[in-house]
mmCIF file of C-alpha atoms and ligand atoms in Angstrom:
data_model
loop_
_atom_site.group_PDB
_atom_site.id
_atom_site.type_symbol
_atom_site.label_atom_id
_atom_site.label_comp_id
_atom_site.label_asym_id
_atom_site.label_seq_id
_atom_site.Cartn_x
_atom_site.Cartn_y
_atom_site.Cartn_z
ATOM 1 C CA UNK G 1 -38.721 11.568 -10.756
ATOM 2 C CA UNK G 2 -41.641 11.932 -13.118
ATOM 3 C CA UNK G 3 -39.854 12.461 -16.441
ATOM 4 C CA UNK G 4 -39.612 9.488 -18.766
ATOM 5 C CA UNK G 5 -36.307 7.590 -18.846
ATOM 6 C CA UNK G 6 -35.247 6.016 -22.106
ATOM 7 C CA UNK G 7 -33.889 2.513 -21.740
ATOM 8 C CA UNK G 8 -32.220 0.749 -24.677
ATOM 9 C CA UNK G 9 -31.862 -3.026 -24.879
ATOM 10 C CA UNK G 10 -29.902 -4.639 -27.723
ATOM 11 C CA UNK G 11 -30.366 -8.269 -28.676
ATOM 12 C CA UNK G 12 -34.000 -7.638 -27.794
ATOM 13 C CA UNK G 13 -35.282 -10.772 -29.526
ATOM 14 C CA UNK G 14 -32.909 -13.071 -27.635
ATOM 15 C CA UNK G 15 -33.314 -15.234 -24.557
ATOM 16 C CA UNK G 16 -31.929 -12.877 -21.930
ATOM 17 C CA UNK G 17 -34.002 -9.986 -23.220
ATOM 18 C CA UNK G 18 -37.160 -12.073 -22.999
ATOM 19 C CA UNK G 19 -36.724 -11.899 -19.208
ATOM 20 C CA UNK G 20 -34.990 -8.543 -19.001
ATOM 21 C CA UNK G 21 -37.448 -6.355 -20.916
ATOM 22 C CA UNK G 22 -40.428 -7.380 -18.807
ATOM 23 C CA UNK G 23 -38.600 -6.777 -15.540
ATOM 24 C CA UNK G 24 -37.439 -3.332 -16.670
ATOM 25 C CA UNK G 25 -40.969 -2.477 -17.746
ATOM 26 C CA UNK G 26 -42.462 -3.728 -14.468
ATOM 27 C CA UNK G 27 -40.368 -1.287 -12.412
ATOM 28 C CA UNK G 28 -37.793 -3.752 -11.069
ATOM 29 C CA UNK G 29 -35.012 -1.564 -12.438
ATOM 30 C CA UNK G 30 -35.848 2.076 -11.655
ATOM 31 C CA UNK G 31 -38.594 1.608 -9.090
ATOM 32 C CA UNK G 32 -42.340 2.245 -8.946
ATOM 33 C CA UNK G 33 -42.228 5.998 -9.630
ATOM 34 C CA UNK G 34 -40.185 6.108 -12.813
ATOM 35 C CA UNK G 35 -41.911 6.095 -16.176
ATOM 36 C CA UNK G 36 -40.019 4.327 -18.946
ATOM 37 C CA UNK G 37 -39.701 4.283 -22.707
ATOM 38 C CA UNK G 38 -38.157 1.108 -24.100
ATOM 39 C CA UNK G 39 -36.030 1.281 -27.247
ATOM 40 C CA UNK G 40 -35.344 -2.252 -28.414
ATOM 41 C CA UNK G 41 -32.736 -3.175 -31.004
ATOM 42 C CA UNK G 42 -32.034 -6.364 -32.890
ATOM 43 C CA UNK G 43 -30.809 -7.343 -36.339
ATOM 44 C CA UNK G 44 -32.982 -6.836 -39.461
ATOM 45 C CA UNK G 45 -34.068 -10.482 -39.700
ATOM 46 C CA UNK G 46 -35.265 -10.440 -36.074
ATOM 47 C CA UNK G 47 -37.740 -7.572 -36.510
ATOM 48 C CA UNK G 48 -40.781 -9.873 -36.753
ATOM 49 C CA UNK G 49 -39.781 -11.442 -33.505
ATOM 50 C CA UNK G 50 -39.359 -7.986 -31.921
ATOM 51 C CA UNK G 51 -42.853 -7.114 -33.074
ATOM 52 C CA UNK G 52 -44.095 -10.073 -31.038
ATOM 53 C CA UNK G 53 -42.136 -8.886 -28.010
ATOM 54 C CA UNK G 54 -43.651 -5.421 -28.396
ATOM 55 C CA UNK G 55 -47.142 -6.988 -28.574
ATOM 56 C CA UNK G 56 -46.508 -8.875 -25.334
ATOM 57 C CA UNK G 57 -45.141 -5.781 -23.611
ATOM 58 C CA UNK G 58 -48.333 -3.953 -24.608
ATOM 59 C CA UNK G 59 -50.400 -6.877 -23.366
ATOM 60 C CA UNK G 60 -48.836 -6.689 -19.906
ATOM 61 C CA UNK G 61 -50.406 -3.213 -19.535
ATOM 62 C CA UNK G 62 -47.468 -2.167 -17.375
ATOM 63 C CA UNK G 63 -48.466 1.075 -15.633
ATOM 64 C CA UNK G 64 -44.952 2.548 -15.924
ATOM 65 C CA UNK G 65 -44.348 1.745 -19.580
ATOM 66 C CA UNK G 66 -45.062 4.799 -21.735
ATOM 67 C CA UNK G 67 -43.832 3.561 -25.079
ATOM 68 C CA UNK G 68 -42.104 0.649 -26.773
ATOM 69 C CA UNK G 69 -40.088 1.241 -29.927
ATOM 70 C CA UNK G 70 -38.326 -1.556 -31.783
ATOM 71 C CA UNK G 71 -35.897 -1.107 -34.630
ATOM 72 C CA UNK G 72 -32.788 -2.318 -36.431
ATOM 73 C CA UNK G 73 -31.569 1.275 -36.784
ATOM 74 C CA UNK G 74 -29.076 2.135 -34.057
ATOM 75 C CA UNK G 75 -29.614 5.878 -34.485
ATOM 76 C CA UNK G 76 -33.232 5.280 -33.428
ATOM 77 C CA UNK G 77 -32.452 2.658 -30.789
ATOM 78 C CA UNK G 78 -29.847 4.777 -29.001
ATOM 79 C CA UNK G 79 -31.559 8.167 -29.473
ATOM 80 C CA UNK G 80 -31.102 10.179 -26.244
ATOM 81 C CA UNK G 81 -30.964 6.963 -24.258
ATOM 82 C CA UNK G 82 -30.355 7.195 -20.499
ATOM 83 C CA UNK G 83 -29.564 3.536 -19.846
ATOM 84 C CA UNK G 84 -28.197 0.938 -22.249
ATOM 85 C CA UNK G 85 -28.278 -2.818 -21.726
ATOM 86 C CA UNK G 86 -25.978 -4.225 -24.423
ATOM 87 C CA UNK G 87 -27.064 -7.834 -24.647
ATOM 88 C CA UNK G 88 -26.930 -8.362 -28.407
ATOM 89 C CA UNK G 89 -23.984 -10.386 -29.603
ATOM 90 C CA UNK G 90 -23.185 -13.468 -31.558
ATOM 91 C CA UNK G 91 -23.196 -16.695 -29.566
ATOM 92 C CA UNK G 92 -20.166 -18.952 -29.772
ATOM 93 C CA UNK G 93 -20.859 -21.525 -32.484
ATOM 94 C CA UNK G 94 -19.604 -25.115 -32.586
ATOM 95 C CA UNK G 95 -15.839 -25.307 -32.973
ATOM 96 C CA UNK G 96 -15.465 -21.549 -32.565
ATOM 97 C CA UNK G 97 -12.428 -20.399 -30.581
ATOM 98 C CA UNK G 98 -12.639 -17.620 -28.016
ATOM 99 C CA UNK G 99 -10.457 -15.598 -30.400
ATOM 100 C CA UNK G 100 -13.021 -15.910 -33.217
ATOM 101 C CA UNK G 101 -15.743 -14.794 -30.834
ATOM 102 C CA UNK G 102 -13.630 -11.816 -29.813
ATOM 103 C CA UNK G 103 -13.147 -10.774 -33.407
ATOM 104 C CA UNK G 104 -16.798 -11.164 -34.476
ATOM 105 C CA UNK G 105 -18.311 -9.550 -31.432
ATOM 106 C CA UNK G 106 -15.566 -6.939 -31.280
ATOM 107 C CA UNK G 107 -16.787 -5.609 -34.604
ATOM 108 C CA UNK G 108 -20.368 -5.375 -33.309
ATOM 109 C CA UNK G 109 -19.202 -3.193 -30.431
ATOM 110 C CA UNK G 110 -17.313 -0.820 -32.734
ATOM 111 C CA UNK G 111 -20.632 0.049 -34.381
ATOM 112 C CA UNK G 112 -22.516 0.184 -31.104
ATOM 113 C CA UNK G 113 -19.920 2.546 -29.595
ATOM 114 C CA UNK G 114 -20.104 4.868 -32.587
ATOM 115 C CA UNK G 115 -23.900 4.895 -32.533
ATOM 116 C CA UNK G 116 -23.910 5.633 -28.811
ATOM 117 C CA UNK G 117 -21.409 8.442 -29.293
ATOM 118 C CA UNK G 118 -23.650 10.009 -31.940
ATOM 119 C CA UNK G 119 -27.012 9.473 -30.266
ATOM 120 C CA UNK G 120 -27.045 8.550 -26.578
ATOM 121 C CA UNK G 121 -27.382 10.934 -23.636
ATOM 122 C CA UNK G 122 -23.943 12.100 -22.447
ATOM 123 C CA UNK G 123 -24.871 10.652 -19.032
ATOM 124 C CA UNK G 124 -25.980 7.291 -20.396
ATOM 125 C CA UNK G 125 -25.057 4.428 -18.085
ATOM 126 C CA UNK G 126 -24.153 1.257 -19.967
ATOM 127 C CA UNK G 127 -23.836 -2.403 -19.034
ATOM 128 C CA UNK G 128 -22.347 -4.860 -21.507
ATOM 129 C CA UNK G 129 -23.787 -8.354 -21.091
ATOM 130 C CA UNK G 130 -22.923 -9.879 -24.482
ATOM 131 C CA UNK G 131 -19.771 -11.971 -24.332
ATOM 132 C CA UNK G 132 -16.835 -11.566 -24.125
ATOM 133 C CA UNK G 133 -18.422 -8.808 -22.065
ATOM 134 C CA UNK G 134 -15.364 -7.088 -20.555
ATOM 135 C CA UNK G 135 -13.465 -6.726 -23.806
ATOM 136 C CA UNK G 136 -16.599 -5.815 -25.770
ATOM 137 C CA UNK G 137 -17.099 -3.045 -23.221
ATOM 138 C CA UNK G 138 -13.549 -1.798 -23.731
ATOM 139 C CA UNK G 139 -14.133 -1.575 -27.491
ATOM 140 C CA UNK G 140 -17.527 0.091 -27.120
ATOM 141 C CA UNK G 141 -16.136 2.752 -24.805
ATOM 142 C CA UNK G 142 -13.204 3.397 -27.140
ATOM 143 C CA UNK G 143 -15.610 4.228 -29.985
ATOM 144 C CA UNK G 144 -17.688 6.571 -27.821
ATOM 145 C CA UNK G 145 -14.992 9.109 -26.904
ATOM 146 C CA UNK G 146 -17.519 11.834 -26.039
ATOM 147 C CA UNK G 147 -19.066 9.763 -23.255
ATOM 148 C CA UNK G 148 -17.107 9.436 -19.999
ATOM 149 C CA UNK G 149 -15.314 6.075 -19.794
ATOM 150 C CA UNK G 150 -16.679 5.519 -16.288
ATOM 151 C CA UNK G 151 -20.158 5.152 -17.815
ATOM 152 C CA UNK G 152 -19.179 1.905 -19.571
ATOM 153 C CA UNK G 153 -19.326 -1.232 -17.454
ATOM 154 C CA UNK G 154 -19.631 -4.976 -17.986
ATOM 155 C CA UNK G 155 -21.562 -7.584 -16.063
ATOM 156 C CA UNK G 156 -19.939 -9.740 -13.398
ATOM 157 C CA UNK G 157 -22.961 -9.426 -11.123
ATOM 158 C CA UNK G 158 -24.256 -12.843 -12.182
ATOM 159 C CA UNK G 159 -20.984 -14.372 -10.975
ATOM 160 C CA UNK G 160 -21.263 -12.330 -7.764
ATOM 161 C CA UNK G 161 -24.837 -13.498 -7.176
ATOM 162 C CA UNK G 162 -23.851 -17.097 -7.879
ATOM 163 C CA UNK G 163 -21.121 -16.794 -5.266
ATOM 164 C CA UNK G 164 -23.539 -15.329 -2.695
ATOM 165 C CA UNK G 165 -25.947 -18.196 -3.342
ATOM 166 C CA UNK G 166 -23.283 -20.889 -2.933
ATOM 167 C CA UNK G 167 -22.124 -19.469 0.418
ATOM 168 C CA UNK G 168 -25.709 -19.087 1.638
ATOM 169 C CA UNK G 169 -26.527 -22.681 0.675
ATOM 170 C CA UNK G 170 -23.356 -24.030 2.281
ATOM 171 C CA UNK G 171 -23.854 -22.177 5.579
ATOM 172 C CA UNK G 172 -27.669 -22.506 5.653
ATOM 173 C CA UNK G 173 -27.903 -18.717 5.783
ATOM 174 C CA UNK G 174 -30.154 -16.317 3.949
ATOM 175 C CA UNK G 175 -28.589 -14.824 0.890
ATOM 176 C CA UNK G 176 -29.068 -11.350 2.411
ATOM 177 C CA UNK G 177 -26.921 -12.417 5.391
ATOM 178 C CA UNK G 178 -23.927 -12.934 3.091
ATOM 179 C CA UNK G 179 -21.994 -9.708 2.699
ATOM 180 C CA UNK G 180 -18.722 -8.399 1.302
ATOM 181 C CA UNK G 181 -18.500 -10.854 -1.535
ATOM 182 C CA UNK G 182 -16.037 -10.071 -4.324
ATOM 183 C CA UNK G 183 -15.524 -11.295 -7.860
ATOM 184 C CA UNK G 184 -12.268 -10.019 -9.357
ATOM 185 C CA UNK G 185 -11.332 -9.857 -13.021
ATOM 186 C CA UNK G 186 -12.954 -11.131 -16.175
ATOM 187 C CA UNK G 187 -16.436 -12.532 -16.742
ATOM 188 C CA UNK G 188 -15.024 -15.890 -17.800
ATOM 189 C CA UNK G 189 -13.939 -19.081 -16.066
ATOM 190 C CA UNK G 190 -10.772 -17.267 -14.901
ATOM 191 C CA UNK G 191 -12.756 -14.935 -12.645
ATOM 192 C CA UNK G 192 -11.713 -14.986 -8.993
ATOM 193 C CA UNK G 193 -14.585 -15.305 -6.497
ATOM 194 C CA UNK G 194 -12.934 -14.096 -3.273
ATOM 195 C CA UNK G 195 -14.422 -14.728 0.184
ATOM 196 C CA UNK G 196 -11.474 -13.421 2.200
ATOM 197 C CA UNK G 197 -13.571 -10.441 3.369
ATOM 198 C CA UNK G 198 -16.958 -12.155 3.258
ATOM 199 C CA UNK G 199 -19.176 -12.328 6.326
ATOM 200 C CA UNK G 200 -22.245 -14.453 6.992
ATOM 201 C CA UNK G 201 -24.614 -12.923 9.504
ATOM 202 C CA UNK G 202 -21.625 -10.925 10.789
ATOM 203 C CA UNK G 203 -19.316 -13.946 11.147
ATOM 204 C CA UNK G 204 -16.160 -14.439 9.076
ATOM 205 C CA UNK G 205 -17.071 -16.771 6.186
ATOM 206 C CA UNK G 206 -13.700 -18.525 6.244
ATOM 207 C CA UNK G 207 -14.395 -19.562 9.858
ATOM 208 C CA UNK G 208 -17.580 -21.298 8.676
ATOM 209 C CA UNK G 209 -16.337 -23.109 5.572
ATOM 210 C CA UNK G 210 -13.008 -24.876 5.207
ATOM 211 C CA UNK G 211 -10.296 -23.852 2.785
ATOM 212 C CA UNK G 212 -10.460 -27.130 0.920
ATOM 213 C CA UNK G 213 -14.155 -26.599 0.135
ATOM 214 C CA UNK G 214 -13.450 -22.999 -0.847
ATOM 215 C CA UNK G 215 -10.637 -23.893 -3.221
ATOM 216 C CA UNK G 216 -11.812 -27.234 -4.624
ATOM 217 C CA UNK G 217 -15.574 -26.732 -4.730
ATOM 218 C CA UNK G 218 -16.774 -23.159 -4.221
ATOM 219 C CA UNK G 219 -14.437 -21.402 -6.645
ATOM 220 C CA UNK G 220 -14.780 -23.884 -9.548
ATOM 221 C CA UNK G 221 -18.562 -24.161 -9.071
ATOM 222 C CA UNK G 222 -18.920 -20.389 -9.432
ATOM 223 C CA UNK G 223 -16.427 -20.224 -12.307
ATOM 224 C CA UNK G 224 -18.123 -23.004 -14.272
ATOM 225 C CA UNK G 225 -21.735 -22.295 -13.361
ATOM 226 C CA UNK G 226 -22.653 -21.098 -16.856
ATOM 227 C CA UNK G 227 -21.594 -24.403 -18.395
ATOM 228 C CA UNK G 228 -23.408 -26.372 -15.661
ATOM 229 C CA UNK G 229 -26.677 -24.544 -16.410
ATOM 230 C CA UNK G 230 -26.341 -25.286 -20.127
ATOM 231 C CA UNK G 231 -25.654 -28.933 -19.306
ATOM 232 C CA UNK G 232 -28.757 -29.148 -17.092
ATOM 233 C CA UNK G 233 -31.197 -26.957 -19.000
ATOM 234 C CA UNK G 234 -29.833 -27.430 -22.514
ATOM 235 C CA UNK G 235 -30.164 -23.654 -22.753
ATOM 236 C CA UNK G 236 -28.025 -20.888 -21.278
ATOM 237 C CA UNK G 237 -28.689 -19.078 -18.015
ATOM 238 C CA UNK G 238 -30.931 -16.381 -19.405
ATOM 239 C CA UNK G 239 -33.281 -15.548 -16.528
ATOM 240 C CA UNK G 240 -30.516 -15.285 -13.940
ATOM 241 C CA UNK G 241 -28.411 -13.214 -16.343
ATOM 242 C CA UNK G 242 -31.331 -10.825 -16.839
ATOM 243 C CA UNK G 243 -31.864 -10.622 -13.089
ATOM 244 C CA UNK G 244 -28.200 -9.819 -12.500
ATOM 245 C CA UNK G 245 -28.259 -7.109 -15.175
ATOM 246 C CA UNK G 246 -31.196 -5.488 -13.361
ATOM 247 C CA UNK G 247 -29.330 -5.729 -10.029
ATOM 248 C CA UNK G 248 -26.188 -4.126 -11.508
ATOM 249 C CA UNK G 249 -28.014 -1.229 -13.150
ATOM 250 C CA UNK G 250 -30.470 -0.644 -10.277
ATOM 251 C CA UNK G 251 -27.693 -0.500 -7.695
ATOM 252 C CA UNK G 252 -25.635 1.819 -9.907
ATOM 253 C CA UNK G 253 -28.592 4.139 -10.583
ATOM 254 C CA UNK G 254 -30.133 4.092 -7.104
ATOM 255 C CA UNK G 255 -27.199 3.271 -4.780
ATOM 256 C CA UNK G 256 -26.377 0.489 -2.332
ATOM 257 C CA UNK G 257 -24.197 0.091 0.745
ATOM 258 C CA UNK G 258 -23.615 -3.583 -0.055
ATOM 259 C CA UNK G 259 -20.439 -4.547 -1.829
ATOM 260 C CA UNK G 260 -21.274 -5.409 -5.410
ATOM 261 C CA UNK G 261 -18.952 -6.699 -8.136
ATOM 262 C CA UNK G 262 -18.887 -4.519 -11.242
ATOM 263 C CA UNK G 263 -16.568 -4.702 -14.222
ATOM 264 C CA UNK G 264 -15.379 -1.123 -14.628
ATOM 265 C CA UNK G 265 -12.380 0.723 -16.109
ATOM 266 C CA UNK G 266 -9.260 -0.313 -14.187
ATOM 267 C CA UNK G 267 -7.453 2.965 -14.810
ATOM 268 C CA UNK G 268 -6.537 4.586 -11.493
ATOM 269 C CA UNK G 269 -7.548 1.557 -9.391
ATOM 270 C CA UNK G 270 -6.059 1.364 -5.879
ATOM 271 C CA UNK G 271 -4.876 -2.252 -6.208
ATOM 272 C CA UNK G 272 -2.109 -1.879 -8.782
ATOM 273 C CA UNK G 273 -4.034 -3.909 -11.356
ATOM 274 C CA UNK G 274 -3.064 -3.312 -14.998
ATOM 275 C CA UNK G 275 -4.659 -0.112 -16.292
ATOM 276 C CA UNK G 276 -6.806 0.199 -19.415
ATOM 277 C CA UNK G 277 -8.889 -2.929 -18.821
ATOM 278 C CA UNK G 278 -12.529 -3.478 -17.910
ATOM 279 C CA UNK G 279 -11.975 -5.386 -14.673
ATOM 280 C CA UNK G 280 -14.347 -6.586 -11.971
ATOM 281 C CA UNK G 281 -13.829 -4.865 -8.608
ATOM 282 C CA UNK G 282 -15.767 -4.711 -5.353
ATOM 283 C CA UNK G 283 -17.784 -1.479 -5.454
ATOM 284 C CA UNK G 284 -20.281 0.511 -3.458
ATOM 285 C CA UNK G 285 -22.614 2.963 -5.159
ATOM 286 C CA UNK G 286 -24.373 6.233 -4.354
ATOM 287 C CA UNK G 287 -25.840 9.173 -6.271
ATOM 288 C CA UNK G 288 -25.444 7.363 -9.566
ATOM 289 C CA UNK G 289 -21.714 6.761 -9.075
ATOM 290 C CA UNK G 290 -19.771 3.641 -8.170
ATOM 291 C CA UNK G 291 -16.630 3.605 -6.076
ATOM 292 C CA UNK G 292 -14.098 0.803 -5.631
ATOM 293 C CA UNK G 293 -13.906 -0.532 -2.066
ATOM 294 C CA UNK G 294 -10.424 0.458 -0.887
ATOM 295 C CA UNK G 295 -7.976 -0.830 1.676
ATOM 296 C CA UNK G 296 -8.398 -4.576 1.159
ATOM 297 C CA UNK G 297 -5.345 -6.721 1.716
ATOM 298 C CA UNK G 298 -4.819 -8.823 -1.388
ATOM 299 C CA UNK G 299 -1.075 -9.273 -0.884
ATOM 300 C CA UNK G 300 -1.308 -12.971 0.066
ATOM 301 C CA UNK G 301 -0.054 -15.516 -2.428
ATOM 302 C CA UNK G 302 -3.473 -17.077 -3.079
ATOM 303 C CA UNK G 303 -5.118 -13.757 -3.966
ATOM 304 C CA UNK G 304 -2.169 -12.623 -6.063
ATOM 305 C CA UNK G 305 -2.047 -15.865 -8.024
ATOM 306 C CA UNK G 306 -5.767 -15.841 -8.818
ATOM 307 C CA UNK G 307 -5.871 -12.154 -9.705
ATOM 308 C CA UNK G 308 -2.893 -12.606 -12.015
ATOM 309 C CA UNK G 309 -4.576 -15.398 -14.020
ATOM 310 C CA UNK G 310 -7.675 -13.361 -14.762
ATOM 311 C CA UNK G 311 -5.685 -10.155 -15.398
ATOM 312 C CA UNK G 312 -3.442 -11.979 -17.858
ATOM 313 C CA UNK G 313 -6.492 -13.237 -19.720
ATOM 314 C CA UNK G 314 -7.930 -9.733 -20.018
ATOM 315 C CA UNK G 315 -4.588 -8.420 -21.269
ATOM 316 C CA UNK G 316 -4.452 -11.166 -23.893
ATOM 317 C CA UNK G 317 -8.035 -10.410 -24.981
ATOM 318 C CA UNK G 318 -7.087 -6.761 -25.318
ATOM 319 C CA UNK G 319 -4.032 -7.711 -27.364
ATOM 320 C CA UNK G 320 -6.264 -9.763 -29.605
ATOM 321 C CA UNK G 321 -8.422 -6.756 -30.508
ATOM 322 C CA UNK G 322 -5.570 -4.255 -30.448
ATOM 323 C CA UNK G 323 -6.261 -3.317 -34.077
ATOM 324 C CA UNK G 324 -9.722 -2.108 -33.006
ATOM 325 C CA UNK G 325 -8.348 0.051 -30.203
ATOM 326 C CA UNK G 326 -6.024 2.266 -32.245
HETATM 327 P P1 LIG D 401 -29.464 -15.079 -27.810
HETATM 328 O O1 LIG D 401 -28.668 -15.663 -28.918
HETATM 329 O O2 LIG D 401 -30.746 -15.707 -27.385
HETATM 330 O O3 LIG D 401 -29.791 -13.550 -28.170
HETATM 331 C C1 LIG D 401 -28.857 -12.683 -28.732
HETATM 332 C C2 LIG D 401 -29.621 -11.707 -29.604
HETATM 333 O O4 LIG D 401 -28.708 -10.713 -30.036
HETATM 334 C C3 LIG D 401 -30.230 -12.337 -30.851
HETATM 335 O O5 LIG D 401 -31.603 -11.975 -30.950
HETATM 336 C C4 LIG D 401 -29.410 -11.717 -31.979
HETATM 337 O O6 LIG D 401 -30.159 -11.531 -33.179
HETATM 338 C C5 LIG D 401 -29.028 -10.393 -31.356
HETATM 339 N N1 LIG D 401 -27.901 -9.719 -31.991
HETATM 340 C C6 LIG D 401 -26.764 -10.250 -32.512
HETATM 341 N N2 LIG D 401 -25.994 -9.288 -33.010
HETATM 342 C C7 LIG D 401 -26.631 -8.125 -32.814
HETATM 343 C C8 LIG D 401 -26.345 -6.777 -33.126
HETATM 344 N N3 LIG D 401 -25.244 -6.448 -33.785
HETATM 345 N N4 LIG D 401 -27.227 -5.817 -32.731
HETATM 346 C C9 LIG D 401 -28.364 -6.145 -32.091
HETATM 347 N N5 LIG D 401 -28.699 -7.407 -31.781
HETATM 348 C C10 LIG D 401 -27.855 -8.381 -32.139
HETATM 349 O O7 LIG D 401 -28.456 -14.950 -26.584
HETATM 350 P P2 LIG D 401 -28.747 -14.689 -25.037
HETATM 351 O O8 LIG D 401 -28.902 -15.994 -24.339
HETATM 352 O O9 LIG D 401 -29.800 -13.669 -24.875
HETATM 353 O O10 LIG D 401 -27.320 -14.116 -24.587
HETATM 354 C C11 LIG D 401 -26.825 -12.873 -25.080
HETATM 355 C C12 LIG D 401 -25.385 -12.683 -24.700
HETATM 356 O O11 LIG D 401 -25.216 -12.595 -23.303
HETATM 357 C C13 LIG D 401 -24.456 -13.828 -25.147
HETATM 358 O O12 LIG D 401 -23.273 -13.222 -25.663
HETATM 359 C C14 LIG D 401 -24.129 -14.536 -23.855
HETATM 360 O O13 LIG D 401 -22.892 -15.181 -23.925
HETATM 361 C C15 LIG D 401 -24.102 -13.382 -22.898
HETATM 362 N N6 LIG D 401 -24.214 -13.713 -21.482
HETATM 363 C C16 LIG D 401 -23.476 -12.970 -20.593
HETATM 364 C C17 LIG D 401 -23.531 -13.211 -19.256
HETATM 365 C C18 LIG D 401 -22.711 -12.382 -18.285
HETATM 366 O O14 LIG D 401 -22.726 -12.725 -17.089
HETATM 367 N N7 LIG D 401 -22.004 -11.329 -18.670
HETATM 368 C C19 LIG D 401 -24.399 -14.256 -18.700
HETATM 369 C C20 LIG D 401 -25.166 -14.963 -19.694
HETATM 370 C C21 LIG D 401 -25.059 -14.687 -21.040
#
């Protein structure tokens, strides 16, 4: 379509955004026919840095980029926005417990939810990237009661893509040959990368890789990939996170027949998973809507055990921020 879509990115001066903004502006998100206005948010003391980002976006002379606004004012940053990439959050500092992170970032997402409720398009599609992404998303959605809960999602696509890559490498296949991958649960080391349904070039993945490799190597490698990147690069996985955020939002906006893992509201899910969480499910997408893949058999002990661990963690995170969800 020819009208301009407004795309908001928070944490715009951070590492992930330094990849993300340029890919959005280049057309990697909404395609070569969609003009874009970027609305970039970061904290007051990051505004100089955002000015530099705006200068570079101008200097790319992206044909699709109509306008770049940067601000620390959420009523400007979320004004009429059609798509929101919520990347901005506080990183975990030394000695900080996950609980402290939940509390600090939880507060950020109260304000973001309220600002979205007051300013964003009622159809705005949102991805939360900032950690702890699933629970931040739950809080954000709670504070935006006038926007449909289904429009608030969190990112487990990076975990999904990591799982695709590991299977492709192991079986010497192309990544596009690997299908029906699933990541269940939380974006955290408890996530459950599940290859029970996965096929590689039409063949059953579990016939190509042995169970020992799956359980002792594949699953922990995917679960701990973030830490391994930090160890190797001394910086977090920013470019691949940005790429996954584009994949998630593009597939949601434009549709895909592939199974993709999206953290979405669990209420009404067909698998009996605790309601009222933001939980990663296998989804397909069309016409701007996602739909959980139904009819999978997850009754075996291995699946049940792994799904329980990650569900329990999400329930405990929700309990931790209960005071924010009243
Ligand atoms: P970064 O620290 O480089 O950038 C974060 C930016 O957010 C900073 O510029 C900061 O000023 C800004 N910020 C903080 N509070 C804000 C607020 N209230 N409003 C607007 N901006 C705010 O971090 P990086 O590497 O870009 O990562 C961002 C987040 O993404 C982190 O929480 C990280 O853990 C998470 N992440 C999530 C992944 C996922 O798969 N869901 C994968 C990788 C990272």
